[in-house]
mmCIF file of C-alpha atoms in Angstrom:
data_model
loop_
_atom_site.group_PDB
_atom_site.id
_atom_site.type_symbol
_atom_site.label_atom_id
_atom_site.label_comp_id
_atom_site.label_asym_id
_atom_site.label_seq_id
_atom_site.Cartn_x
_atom_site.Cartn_y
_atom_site.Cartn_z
ATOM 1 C CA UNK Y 423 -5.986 14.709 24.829
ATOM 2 C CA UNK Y 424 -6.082 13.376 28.617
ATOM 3 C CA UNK Y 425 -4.433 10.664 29.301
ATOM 4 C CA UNK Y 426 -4.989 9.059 32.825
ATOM 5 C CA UNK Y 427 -3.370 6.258 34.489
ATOM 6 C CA UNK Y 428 -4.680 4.203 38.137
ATOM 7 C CA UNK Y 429 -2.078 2.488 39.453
ATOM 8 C CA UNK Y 430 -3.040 1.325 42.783
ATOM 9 C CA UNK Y 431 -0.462 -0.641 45.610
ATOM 10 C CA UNK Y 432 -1.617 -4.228 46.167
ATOM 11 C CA UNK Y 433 -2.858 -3.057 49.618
ATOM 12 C CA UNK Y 434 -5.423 -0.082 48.488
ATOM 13 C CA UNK Y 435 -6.302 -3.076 45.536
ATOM 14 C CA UNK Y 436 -7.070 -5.717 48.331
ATOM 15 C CA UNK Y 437 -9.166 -3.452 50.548
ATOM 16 C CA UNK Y 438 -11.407 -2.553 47.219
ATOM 17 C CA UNK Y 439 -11.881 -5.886 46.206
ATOM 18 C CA UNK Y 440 -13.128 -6.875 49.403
ATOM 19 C CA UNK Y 441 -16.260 -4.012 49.332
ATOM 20 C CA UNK Y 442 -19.408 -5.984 49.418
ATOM 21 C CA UNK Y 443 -20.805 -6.728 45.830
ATOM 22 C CA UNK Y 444 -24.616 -5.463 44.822
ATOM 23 C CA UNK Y 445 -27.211 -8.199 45.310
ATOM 24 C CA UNK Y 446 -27.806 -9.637 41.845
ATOM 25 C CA UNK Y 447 -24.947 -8.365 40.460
ATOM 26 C CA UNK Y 448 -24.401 -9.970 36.954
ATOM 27 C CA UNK Y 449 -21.645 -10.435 34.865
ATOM 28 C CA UNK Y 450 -21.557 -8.924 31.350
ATOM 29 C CA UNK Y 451 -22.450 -10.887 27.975
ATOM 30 C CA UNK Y 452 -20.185 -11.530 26.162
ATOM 31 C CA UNK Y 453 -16.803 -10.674 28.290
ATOM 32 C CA UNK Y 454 -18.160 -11.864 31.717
ATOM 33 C CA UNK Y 455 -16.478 -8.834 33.621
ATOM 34 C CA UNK Y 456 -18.389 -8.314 36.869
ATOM 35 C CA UNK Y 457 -20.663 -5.293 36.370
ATOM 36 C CA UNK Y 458 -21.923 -4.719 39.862
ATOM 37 C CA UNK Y 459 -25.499 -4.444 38.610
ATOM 38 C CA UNK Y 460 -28.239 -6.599 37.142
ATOM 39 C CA UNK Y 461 -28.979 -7.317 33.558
ATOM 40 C CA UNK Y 462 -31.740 -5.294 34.002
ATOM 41 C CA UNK Y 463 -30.037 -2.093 34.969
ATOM 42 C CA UNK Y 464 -27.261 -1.808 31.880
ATOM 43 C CA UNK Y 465 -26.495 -0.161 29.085
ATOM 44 C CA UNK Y 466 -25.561 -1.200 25.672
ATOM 45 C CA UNK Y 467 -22.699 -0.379 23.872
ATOM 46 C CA UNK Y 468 -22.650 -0.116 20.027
ATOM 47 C CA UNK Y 469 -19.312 -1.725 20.023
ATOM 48 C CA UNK Y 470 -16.281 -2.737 17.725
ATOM 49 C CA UNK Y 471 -13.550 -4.805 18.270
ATOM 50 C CA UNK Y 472 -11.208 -7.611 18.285
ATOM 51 C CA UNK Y 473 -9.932 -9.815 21.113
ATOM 52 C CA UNK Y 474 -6.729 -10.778 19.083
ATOM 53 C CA UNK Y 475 -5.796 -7.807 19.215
ATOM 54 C CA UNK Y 476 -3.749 -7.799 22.542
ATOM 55 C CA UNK Y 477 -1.996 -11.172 21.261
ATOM 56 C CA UNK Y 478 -1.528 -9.612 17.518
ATOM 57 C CA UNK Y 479 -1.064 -5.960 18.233
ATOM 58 C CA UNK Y 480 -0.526 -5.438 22.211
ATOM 59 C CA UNK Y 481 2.294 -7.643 22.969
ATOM 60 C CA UNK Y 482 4.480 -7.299 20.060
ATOM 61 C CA UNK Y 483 4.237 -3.419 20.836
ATOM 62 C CA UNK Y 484 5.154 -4.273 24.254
ATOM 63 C CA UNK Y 485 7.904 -6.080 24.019
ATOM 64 C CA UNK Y 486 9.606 -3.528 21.103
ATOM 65 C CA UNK Y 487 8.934 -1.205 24.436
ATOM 66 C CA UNK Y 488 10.658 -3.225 27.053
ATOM 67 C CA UNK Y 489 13.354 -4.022 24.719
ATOM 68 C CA UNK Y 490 13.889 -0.275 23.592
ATOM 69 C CA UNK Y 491 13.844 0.754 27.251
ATOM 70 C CA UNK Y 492 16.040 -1.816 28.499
ATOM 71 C CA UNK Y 493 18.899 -0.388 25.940
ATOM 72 C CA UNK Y 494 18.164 3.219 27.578
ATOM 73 C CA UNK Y 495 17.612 2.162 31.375
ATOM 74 C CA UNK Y 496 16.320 5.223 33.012
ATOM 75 C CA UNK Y 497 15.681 5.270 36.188
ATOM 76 C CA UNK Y 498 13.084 3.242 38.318
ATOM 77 C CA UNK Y 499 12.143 1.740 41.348
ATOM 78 C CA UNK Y 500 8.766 1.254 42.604
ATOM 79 C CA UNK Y 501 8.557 4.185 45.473
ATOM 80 C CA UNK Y 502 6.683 7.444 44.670
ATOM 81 C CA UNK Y 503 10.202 9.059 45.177
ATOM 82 C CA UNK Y 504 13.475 10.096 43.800
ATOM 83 C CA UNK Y 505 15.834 6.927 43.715
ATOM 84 C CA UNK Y 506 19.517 5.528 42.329
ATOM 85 C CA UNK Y 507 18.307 2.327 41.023
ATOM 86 C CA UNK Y 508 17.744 1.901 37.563
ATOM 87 C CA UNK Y 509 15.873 -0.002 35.101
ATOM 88 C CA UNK Y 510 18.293 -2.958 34.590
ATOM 89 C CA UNK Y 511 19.039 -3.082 38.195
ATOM 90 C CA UNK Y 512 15.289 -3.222 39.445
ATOM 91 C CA UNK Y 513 14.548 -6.237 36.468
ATOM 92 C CA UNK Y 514 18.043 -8.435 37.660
ATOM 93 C CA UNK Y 515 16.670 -8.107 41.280
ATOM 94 C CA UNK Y 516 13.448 -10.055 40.095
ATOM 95 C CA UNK Y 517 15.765 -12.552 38.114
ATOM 96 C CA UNK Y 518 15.344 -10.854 34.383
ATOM 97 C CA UNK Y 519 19.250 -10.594 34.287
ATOM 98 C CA UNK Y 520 19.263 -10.226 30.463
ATOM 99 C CA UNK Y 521 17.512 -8.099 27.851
ATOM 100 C CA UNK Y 522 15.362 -11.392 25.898
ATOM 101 C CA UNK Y 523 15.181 -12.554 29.761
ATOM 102 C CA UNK Y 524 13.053 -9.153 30.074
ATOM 103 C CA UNK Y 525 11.323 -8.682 27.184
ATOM 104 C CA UNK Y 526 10.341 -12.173 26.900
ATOM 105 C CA UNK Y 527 9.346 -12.432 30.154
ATOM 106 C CA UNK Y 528 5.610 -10.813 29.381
ATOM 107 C CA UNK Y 529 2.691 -12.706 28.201
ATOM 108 C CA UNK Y 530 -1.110 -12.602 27.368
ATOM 109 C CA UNK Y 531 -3.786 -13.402 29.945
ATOM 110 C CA UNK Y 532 -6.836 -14.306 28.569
ATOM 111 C CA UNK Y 533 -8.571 -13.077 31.515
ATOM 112 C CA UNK Y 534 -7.444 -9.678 31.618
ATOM 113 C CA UNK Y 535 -7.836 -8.928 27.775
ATOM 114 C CA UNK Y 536 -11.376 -9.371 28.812
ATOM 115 C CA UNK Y 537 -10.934 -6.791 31.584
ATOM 116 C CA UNK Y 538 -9.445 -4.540 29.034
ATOM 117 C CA UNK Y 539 -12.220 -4.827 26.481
ATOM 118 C CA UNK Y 540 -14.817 -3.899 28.940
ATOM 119 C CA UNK Y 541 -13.039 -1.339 30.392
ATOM 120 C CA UNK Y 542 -12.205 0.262 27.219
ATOM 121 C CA UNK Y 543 -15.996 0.009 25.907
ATOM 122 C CA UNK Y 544 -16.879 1.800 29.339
ATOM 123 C CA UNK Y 545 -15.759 4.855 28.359
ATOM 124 C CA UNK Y 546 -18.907 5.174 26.686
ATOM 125 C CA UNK Y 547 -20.213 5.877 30.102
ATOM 126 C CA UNK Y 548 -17.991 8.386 30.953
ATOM 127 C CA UNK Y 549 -17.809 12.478 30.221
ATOM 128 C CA UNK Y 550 -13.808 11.896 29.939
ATOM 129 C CA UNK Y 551 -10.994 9.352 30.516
ATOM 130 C CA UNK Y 552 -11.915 7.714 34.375
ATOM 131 C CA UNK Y 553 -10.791 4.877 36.059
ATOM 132 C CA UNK Y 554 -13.928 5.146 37.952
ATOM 133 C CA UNK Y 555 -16.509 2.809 36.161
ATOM 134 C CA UNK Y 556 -20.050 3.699 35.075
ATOM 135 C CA UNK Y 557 -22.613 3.840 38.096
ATOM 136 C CA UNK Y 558 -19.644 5.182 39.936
ATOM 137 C CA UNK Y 559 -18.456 1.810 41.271
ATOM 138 C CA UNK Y 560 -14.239 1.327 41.680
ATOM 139 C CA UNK Y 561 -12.004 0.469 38.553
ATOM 140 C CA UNK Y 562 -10.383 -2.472 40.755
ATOM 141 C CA UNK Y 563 -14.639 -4.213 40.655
ATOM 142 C CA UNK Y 564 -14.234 -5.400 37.320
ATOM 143 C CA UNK Y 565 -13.471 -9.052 37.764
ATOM 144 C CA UNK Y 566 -13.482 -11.956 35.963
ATOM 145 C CA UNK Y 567 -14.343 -15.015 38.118
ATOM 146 C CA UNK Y 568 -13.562 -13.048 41.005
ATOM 147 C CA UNK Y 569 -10.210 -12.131 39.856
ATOM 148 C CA UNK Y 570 -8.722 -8.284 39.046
ATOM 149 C CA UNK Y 571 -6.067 -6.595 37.598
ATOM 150 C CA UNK Y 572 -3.431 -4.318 39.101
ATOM 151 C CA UNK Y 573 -3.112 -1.928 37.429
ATOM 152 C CA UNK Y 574 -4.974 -0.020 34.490
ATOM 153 C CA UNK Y 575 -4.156 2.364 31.423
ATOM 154 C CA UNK Y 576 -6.161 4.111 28.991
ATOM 155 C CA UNK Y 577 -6.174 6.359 25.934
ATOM 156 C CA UNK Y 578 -8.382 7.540 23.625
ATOM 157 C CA UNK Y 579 -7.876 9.042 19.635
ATOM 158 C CA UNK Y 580 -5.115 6.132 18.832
ATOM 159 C CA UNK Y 581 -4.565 3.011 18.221
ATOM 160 C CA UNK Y 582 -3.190 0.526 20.647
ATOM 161 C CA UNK Y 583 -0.353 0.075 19.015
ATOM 162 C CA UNK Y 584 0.070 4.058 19.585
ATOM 163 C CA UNK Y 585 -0.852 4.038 22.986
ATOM 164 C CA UNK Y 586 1.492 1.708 24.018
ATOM 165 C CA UNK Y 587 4.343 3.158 22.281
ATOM 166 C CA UNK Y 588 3.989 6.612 22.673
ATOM 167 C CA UNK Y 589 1.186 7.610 24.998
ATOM 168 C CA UNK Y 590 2.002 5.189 27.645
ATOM 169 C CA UNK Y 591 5.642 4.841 26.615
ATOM 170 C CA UNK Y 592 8.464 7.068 25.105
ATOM 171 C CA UNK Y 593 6.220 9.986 25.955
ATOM 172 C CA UNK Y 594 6.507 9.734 29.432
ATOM 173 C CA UNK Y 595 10.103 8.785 29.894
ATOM 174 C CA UNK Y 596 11.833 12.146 29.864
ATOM 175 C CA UNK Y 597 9.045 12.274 33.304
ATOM 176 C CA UNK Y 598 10.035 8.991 34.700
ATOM 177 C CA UNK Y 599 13.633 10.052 34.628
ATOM 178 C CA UNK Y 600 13.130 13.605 36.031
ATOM 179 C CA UNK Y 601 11.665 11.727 39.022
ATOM 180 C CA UNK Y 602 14.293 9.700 39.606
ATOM 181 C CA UNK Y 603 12.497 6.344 38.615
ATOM 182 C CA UNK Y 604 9.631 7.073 41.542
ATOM 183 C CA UNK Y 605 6.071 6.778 40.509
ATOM 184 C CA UNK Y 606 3.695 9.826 39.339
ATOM 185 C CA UNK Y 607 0.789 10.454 37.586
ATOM 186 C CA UNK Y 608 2.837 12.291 34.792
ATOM 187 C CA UNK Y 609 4.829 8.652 34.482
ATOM 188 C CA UNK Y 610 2.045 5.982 35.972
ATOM 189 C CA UNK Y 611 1.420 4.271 32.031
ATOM 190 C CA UNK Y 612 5.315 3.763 31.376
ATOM 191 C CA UNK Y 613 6.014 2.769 34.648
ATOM 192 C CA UNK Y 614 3.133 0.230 34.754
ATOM 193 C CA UNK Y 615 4.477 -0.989 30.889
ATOM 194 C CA UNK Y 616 8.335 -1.578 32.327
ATOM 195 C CA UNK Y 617 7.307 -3.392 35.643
ATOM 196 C CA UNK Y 618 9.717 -5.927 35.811
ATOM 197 C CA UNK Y 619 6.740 -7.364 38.285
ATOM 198 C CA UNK Y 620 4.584 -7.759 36.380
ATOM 199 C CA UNK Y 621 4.188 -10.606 33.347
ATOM 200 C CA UNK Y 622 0.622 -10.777 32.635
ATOM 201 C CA UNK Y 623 -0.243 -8.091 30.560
ATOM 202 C CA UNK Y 624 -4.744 -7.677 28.675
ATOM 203 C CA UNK Y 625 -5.095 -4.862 26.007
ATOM 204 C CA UNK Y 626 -7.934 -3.633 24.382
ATOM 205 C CA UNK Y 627 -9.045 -1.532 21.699
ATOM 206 C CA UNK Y 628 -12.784 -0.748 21.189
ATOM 207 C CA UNK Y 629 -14.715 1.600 18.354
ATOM 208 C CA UNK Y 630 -17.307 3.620 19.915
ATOM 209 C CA UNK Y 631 -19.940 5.922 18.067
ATOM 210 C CA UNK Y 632 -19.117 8.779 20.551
ATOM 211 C CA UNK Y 633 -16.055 11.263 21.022
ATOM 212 C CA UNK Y 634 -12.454 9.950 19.801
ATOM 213 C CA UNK Y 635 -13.849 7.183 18.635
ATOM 214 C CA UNK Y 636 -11.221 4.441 19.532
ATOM 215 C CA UNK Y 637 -10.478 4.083 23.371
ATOM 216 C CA UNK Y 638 -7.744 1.263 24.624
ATOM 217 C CA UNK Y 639 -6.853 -0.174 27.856
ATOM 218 C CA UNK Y 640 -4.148 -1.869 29.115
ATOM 219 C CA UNK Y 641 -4.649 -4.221 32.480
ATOM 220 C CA UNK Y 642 -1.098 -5.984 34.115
ATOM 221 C CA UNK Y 643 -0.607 -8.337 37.057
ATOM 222 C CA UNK Y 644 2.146 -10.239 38.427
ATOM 223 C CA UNK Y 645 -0.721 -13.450 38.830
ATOM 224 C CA UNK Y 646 -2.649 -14.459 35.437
ATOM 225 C CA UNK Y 647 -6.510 -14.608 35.770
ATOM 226 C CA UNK Y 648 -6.822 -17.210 33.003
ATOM 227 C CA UNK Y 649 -9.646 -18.339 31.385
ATOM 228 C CA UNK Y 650 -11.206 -18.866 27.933
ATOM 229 C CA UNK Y 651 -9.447 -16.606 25.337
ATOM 230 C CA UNK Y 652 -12.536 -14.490 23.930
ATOM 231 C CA UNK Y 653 -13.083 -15.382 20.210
ATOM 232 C CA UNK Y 654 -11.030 -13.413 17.747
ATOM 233 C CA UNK Y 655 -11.747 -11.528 14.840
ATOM 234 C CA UNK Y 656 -13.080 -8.232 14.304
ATOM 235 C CA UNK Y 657 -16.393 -7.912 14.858
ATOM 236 C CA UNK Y 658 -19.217 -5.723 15.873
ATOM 237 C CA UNK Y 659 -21.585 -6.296 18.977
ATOM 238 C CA UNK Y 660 -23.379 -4.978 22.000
ATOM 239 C CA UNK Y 661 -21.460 -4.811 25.073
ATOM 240 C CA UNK Y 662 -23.056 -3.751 28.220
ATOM 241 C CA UNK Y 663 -22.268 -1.195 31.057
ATOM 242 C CA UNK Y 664 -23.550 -0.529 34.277
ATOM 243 C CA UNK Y 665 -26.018 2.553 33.289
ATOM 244 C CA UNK Y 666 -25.229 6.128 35.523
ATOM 245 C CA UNK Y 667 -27.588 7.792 38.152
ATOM 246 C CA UNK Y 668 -30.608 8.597 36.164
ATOM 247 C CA UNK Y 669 -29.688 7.257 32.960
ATOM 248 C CA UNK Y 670 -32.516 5.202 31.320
ATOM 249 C CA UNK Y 671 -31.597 1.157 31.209
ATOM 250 C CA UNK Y 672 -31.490 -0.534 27.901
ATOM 251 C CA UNK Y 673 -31.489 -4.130 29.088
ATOM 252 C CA UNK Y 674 -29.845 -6.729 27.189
ATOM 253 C CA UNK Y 675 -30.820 -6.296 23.576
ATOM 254 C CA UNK Y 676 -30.998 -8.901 20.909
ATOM 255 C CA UNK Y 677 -29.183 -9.326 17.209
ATOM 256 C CA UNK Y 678 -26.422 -6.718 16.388
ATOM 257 C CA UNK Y 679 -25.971 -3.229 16.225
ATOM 258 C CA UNK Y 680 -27.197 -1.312 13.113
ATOM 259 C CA UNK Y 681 -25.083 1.913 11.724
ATOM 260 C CA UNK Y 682 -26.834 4.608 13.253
ATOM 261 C CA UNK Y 683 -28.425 7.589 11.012
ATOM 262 C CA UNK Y 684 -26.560 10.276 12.544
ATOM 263 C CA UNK Y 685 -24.075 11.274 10.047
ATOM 264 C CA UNK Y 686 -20.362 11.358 11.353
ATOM 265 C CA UNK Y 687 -18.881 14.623 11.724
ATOM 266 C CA UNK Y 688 -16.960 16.164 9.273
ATOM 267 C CA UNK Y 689 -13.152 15.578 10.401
ATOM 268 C CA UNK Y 690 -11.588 18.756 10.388
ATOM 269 C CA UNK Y 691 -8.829 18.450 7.376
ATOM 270 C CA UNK Y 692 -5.029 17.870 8.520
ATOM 271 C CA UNK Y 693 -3.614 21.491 7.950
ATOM 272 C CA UNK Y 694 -1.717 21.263 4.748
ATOM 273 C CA UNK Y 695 1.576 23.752 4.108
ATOM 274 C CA UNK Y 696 1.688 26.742 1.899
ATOM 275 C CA UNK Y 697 3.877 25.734 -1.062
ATOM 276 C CA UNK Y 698 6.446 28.087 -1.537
ATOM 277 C CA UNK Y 699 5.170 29.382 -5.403
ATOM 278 C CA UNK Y 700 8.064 28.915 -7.867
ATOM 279 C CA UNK Y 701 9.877 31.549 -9.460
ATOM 280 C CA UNK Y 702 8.251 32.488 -12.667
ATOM 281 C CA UNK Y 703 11.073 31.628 -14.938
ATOM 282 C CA UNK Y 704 12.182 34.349 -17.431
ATOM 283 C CA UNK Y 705 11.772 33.921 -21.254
ATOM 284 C CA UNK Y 706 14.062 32.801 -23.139
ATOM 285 C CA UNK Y 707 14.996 35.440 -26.162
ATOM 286 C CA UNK Y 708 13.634 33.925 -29.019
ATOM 287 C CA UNK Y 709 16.276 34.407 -31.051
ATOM 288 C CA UNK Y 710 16.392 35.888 -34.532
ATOM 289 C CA UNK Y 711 16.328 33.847 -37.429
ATOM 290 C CA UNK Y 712 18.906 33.949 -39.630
ATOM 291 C CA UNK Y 713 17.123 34.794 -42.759
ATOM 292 C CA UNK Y 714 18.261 32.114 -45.408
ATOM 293 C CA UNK Y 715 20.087 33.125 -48.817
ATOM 294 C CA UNK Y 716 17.671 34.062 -51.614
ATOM 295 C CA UNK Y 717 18.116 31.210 -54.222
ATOM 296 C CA UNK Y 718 19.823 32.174 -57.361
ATOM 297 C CA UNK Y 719 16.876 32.025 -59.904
ATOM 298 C CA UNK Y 720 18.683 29.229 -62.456
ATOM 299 C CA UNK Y 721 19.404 30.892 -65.549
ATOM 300 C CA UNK Y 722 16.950 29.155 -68.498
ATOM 301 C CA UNK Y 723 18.801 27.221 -70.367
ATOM 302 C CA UNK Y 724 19.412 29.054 -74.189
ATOM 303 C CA UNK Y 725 17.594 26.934 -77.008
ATOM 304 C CA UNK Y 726 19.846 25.164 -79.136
ATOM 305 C CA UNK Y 727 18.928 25.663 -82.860
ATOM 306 C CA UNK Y 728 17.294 22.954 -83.875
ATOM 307 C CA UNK Y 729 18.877 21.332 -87.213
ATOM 308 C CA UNK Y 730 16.898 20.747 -89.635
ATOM 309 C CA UNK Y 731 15.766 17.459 -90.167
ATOM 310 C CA UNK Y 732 17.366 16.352 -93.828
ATOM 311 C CA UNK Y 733 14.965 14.617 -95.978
ATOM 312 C CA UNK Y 734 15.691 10.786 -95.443
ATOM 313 C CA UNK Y 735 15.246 9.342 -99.067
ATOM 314 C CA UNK Y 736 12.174 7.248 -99.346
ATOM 315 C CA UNK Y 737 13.455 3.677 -99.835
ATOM 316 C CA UNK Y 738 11.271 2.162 -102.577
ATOM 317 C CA UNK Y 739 10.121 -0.993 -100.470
ATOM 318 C CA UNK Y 740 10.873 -4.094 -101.630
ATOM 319 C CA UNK Y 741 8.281 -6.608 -102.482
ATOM 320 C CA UNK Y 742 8.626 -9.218 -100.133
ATOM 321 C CA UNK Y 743 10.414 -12.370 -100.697
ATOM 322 C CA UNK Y 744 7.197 -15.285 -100.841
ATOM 323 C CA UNK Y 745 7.851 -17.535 -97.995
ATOM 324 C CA UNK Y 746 8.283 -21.157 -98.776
ATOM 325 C CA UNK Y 747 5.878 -23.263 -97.260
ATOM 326 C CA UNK Y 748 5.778 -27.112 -97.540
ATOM 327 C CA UNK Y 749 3.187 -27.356 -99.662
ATOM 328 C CA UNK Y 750 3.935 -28.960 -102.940
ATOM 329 C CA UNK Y 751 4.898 -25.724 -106.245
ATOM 330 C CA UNK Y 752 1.607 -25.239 -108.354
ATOM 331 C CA UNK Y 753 1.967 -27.001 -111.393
ATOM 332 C CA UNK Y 754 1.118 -23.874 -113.595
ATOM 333 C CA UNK Y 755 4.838 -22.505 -114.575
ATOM 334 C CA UNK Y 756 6.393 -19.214 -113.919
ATOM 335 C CA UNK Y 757 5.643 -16.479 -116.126
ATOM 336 C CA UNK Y 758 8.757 -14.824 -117.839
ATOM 337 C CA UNK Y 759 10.701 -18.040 -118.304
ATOM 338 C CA UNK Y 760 11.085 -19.216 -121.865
ATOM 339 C CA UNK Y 761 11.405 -23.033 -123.073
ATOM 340 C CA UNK Y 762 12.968 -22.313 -126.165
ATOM 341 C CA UNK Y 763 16.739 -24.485 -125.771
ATOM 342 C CA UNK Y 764 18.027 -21.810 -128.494
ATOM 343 C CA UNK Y 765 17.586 -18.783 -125.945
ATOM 344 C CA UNK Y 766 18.683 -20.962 -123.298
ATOM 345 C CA UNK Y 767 22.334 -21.792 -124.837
ATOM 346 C CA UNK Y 768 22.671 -18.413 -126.111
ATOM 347 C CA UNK Y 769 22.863 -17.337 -122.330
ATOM 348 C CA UNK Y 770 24.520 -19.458 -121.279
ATOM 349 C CA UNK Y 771 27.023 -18.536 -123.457
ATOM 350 C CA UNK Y 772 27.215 -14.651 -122.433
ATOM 351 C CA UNK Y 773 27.301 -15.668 -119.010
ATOM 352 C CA UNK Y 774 30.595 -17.990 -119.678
ATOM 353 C CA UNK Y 775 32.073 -15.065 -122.144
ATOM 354 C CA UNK Y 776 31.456 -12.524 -119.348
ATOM 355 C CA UNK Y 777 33.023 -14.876 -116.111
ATOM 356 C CA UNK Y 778 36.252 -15.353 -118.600
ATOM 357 C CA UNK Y 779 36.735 -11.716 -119.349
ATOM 358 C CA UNK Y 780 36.126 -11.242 -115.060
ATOM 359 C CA UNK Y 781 39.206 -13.869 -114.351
ATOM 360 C CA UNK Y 782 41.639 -11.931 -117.475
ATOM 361 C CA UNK Y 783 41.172 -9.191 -115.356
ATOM 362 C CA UNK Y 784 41.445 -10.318 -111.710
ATOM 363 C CA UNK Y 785 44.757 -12.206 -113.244
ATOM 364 C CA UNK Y 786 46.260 -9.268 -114.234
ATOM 365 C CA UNK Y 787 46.275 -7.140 -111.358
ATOM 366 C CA UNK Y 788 47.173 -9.767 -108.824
ATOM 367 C CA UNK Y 789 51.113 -9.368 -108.447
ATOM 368 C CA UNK Y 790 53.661 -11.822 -109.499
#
């Protein structure tokens, strides 16, 4: 990916900004950056974006850069040549004598987040990563009331967050050091990030529906522009560009964008690693089963003789004793009894002869 950087002295700036300005030159909706052409000769942007961004997203990643470069203080100084000075030294000489005095010392300017939002969404003008602006007119003629920044940054393919860590930070400082802190195009975006200079600092990141997709910029100055902060929130819009040599003008156009019909293209698949294949593990022997003991069959059990059942005497049954019941005795009398008193005396009399004889004998066999 290119990655291009414009950092311009204040002198080359100056002598830009004073060029003469197209008649009817307009500002654009919605950021009011100078376009150098009329409403009537733009182009609109399909664009999408939000201003907090560089409050949310482009200072915090800022300062985390400062600060990490502060604790490594390479080399720097602002000639395009070889020096001894380094980091530290070059922010104490502008009175940033400690690391929070550094880091904090960086803010956001409301007017050049607006300078970064249109310059980001002007890459939809341009075959590649320029710092010249559409219609060909100077990077240093977008202004905001007149005002400009001082220097300029921008990526393409990552987020701002990205750029500003990597792209226009730790990727360039093994370059900033091999050149002895001077300034080059290899180190321009870190060099422009650690300016101890500069404290006004505009970043923006814009969807487009062409190329990479997401381009940022980054604008600095040691003097704020100021202004109304742009509304935040994401949200999706025209923006408007100045429109090329023979490129057909849009005009200002009314509502919002629509999503096109033109299908996205397919992003080509992040390469994924051959997975080493596993070792197909051996079998394990099955082993052999023990084969269990045959059961001893259990012997059947020898048949006892059965006895012969002895004949149990039939008991002649008794007849059955009447039950008494509370009712009063019949007055018909018993049959077998006799009434006769002769009978009845004569029995008595065997029974007393028979109880007499039963005491002779009990008396003589008890012992004396």
């Amino acid at each position: 990916m290119r990655r291009t950087l414009l950092a311009a002295t204040v002198a080359t700036s100056l002598a830009l900004s004073l060029a003469p300005a197209p008649a009817l030159a307009a500002p654009a909706p919605f950021t009011g950056v100078e376009m150098n052409v009329s409403t009537n000769n733009v182009v609109a942007i399909d664009a999408t974006f939000d201003a907090a961004a560089a409050q949310n997203v482009g200072l915090p990643a800022l300062k985390q850069l400062r600060g990490e470069m502060w604790d490594k203080n390479p080399y720097y100084n602002y000639d395009k040549k070889a020096g001894a000075t380094r980091l530290q030294d070059v922010a104490r000489a502008n009175g940033l004598t400690t690391k929070e005095a550094y880091v904090n010392a960086v803010s956001i300017d409301p007017g050049l987040t607006r300078i970064a939002i249109q310059r980001a969404a002007e890459q939809h003008g341009t075959p590649n990563l320029d710092h010249v602006r559409p219609g060909g007119y100077s990077t240093w003629s977008a202004k905001v009331n007149g005002k400009q920044s001082w220097g300029e940054s921008l990526a393409a393919g990552t987020t701002l967050k990205t750029s500003i860590s990597s792209q226009w930070g730790h990727g360039e400082l093994a370059d900033l050091n091999a050149a002895r802190g001077g300034w080059n195009t290899d180190n321009g975006h870190l060099h422009q990030m650690l300016n101890p200079k500069h404290r006004y600092y505009g970043f923006g990141e814009v969807s487009l529906p062409i190329g990479y997709r997401i381009y940022t910029s980054a604008q600095s100055s040691d003097t704020p522009i100021g202004g109304q902060p742009l509304p935040g929130g994401k949200q999706r819009i025209w923006l408007y560009r100045a429109a090329n040599n023979g490129e057909t003008p849009t005009g200002v156009k009314s509502g919002s964008p629509t999503p096109s019909t033109t299908p996205k293209p397919t992003p080509k698949p992040s390469p994924t690693t051959t997975p080493t294949p596993k070792p197909t593990p051996k079998p394990s022997p099955t082993p052999t089963p023990t084969p269990k003991p045959t059961p001893k069959p259990t012997p059947k059990p020898t048949p006892s003789a059965t006895p012969k059942p002895s004949p149990t005497p039939t008991s002649t049954p008794l007849k059955p004793a009447p039950q008494t019941t509370d009712n009063p005795a019949p007055s018909t009398p018993i049959e077998g009894l006799s009434s006769d008193p002769q009978k009845i005396v004569g029995i008595v009399i065997a029974i007393l002869m028979i109880l007499g004889a039963l005491g002779g004998f009990l008396q003589g066999t008890l012992p004396r």
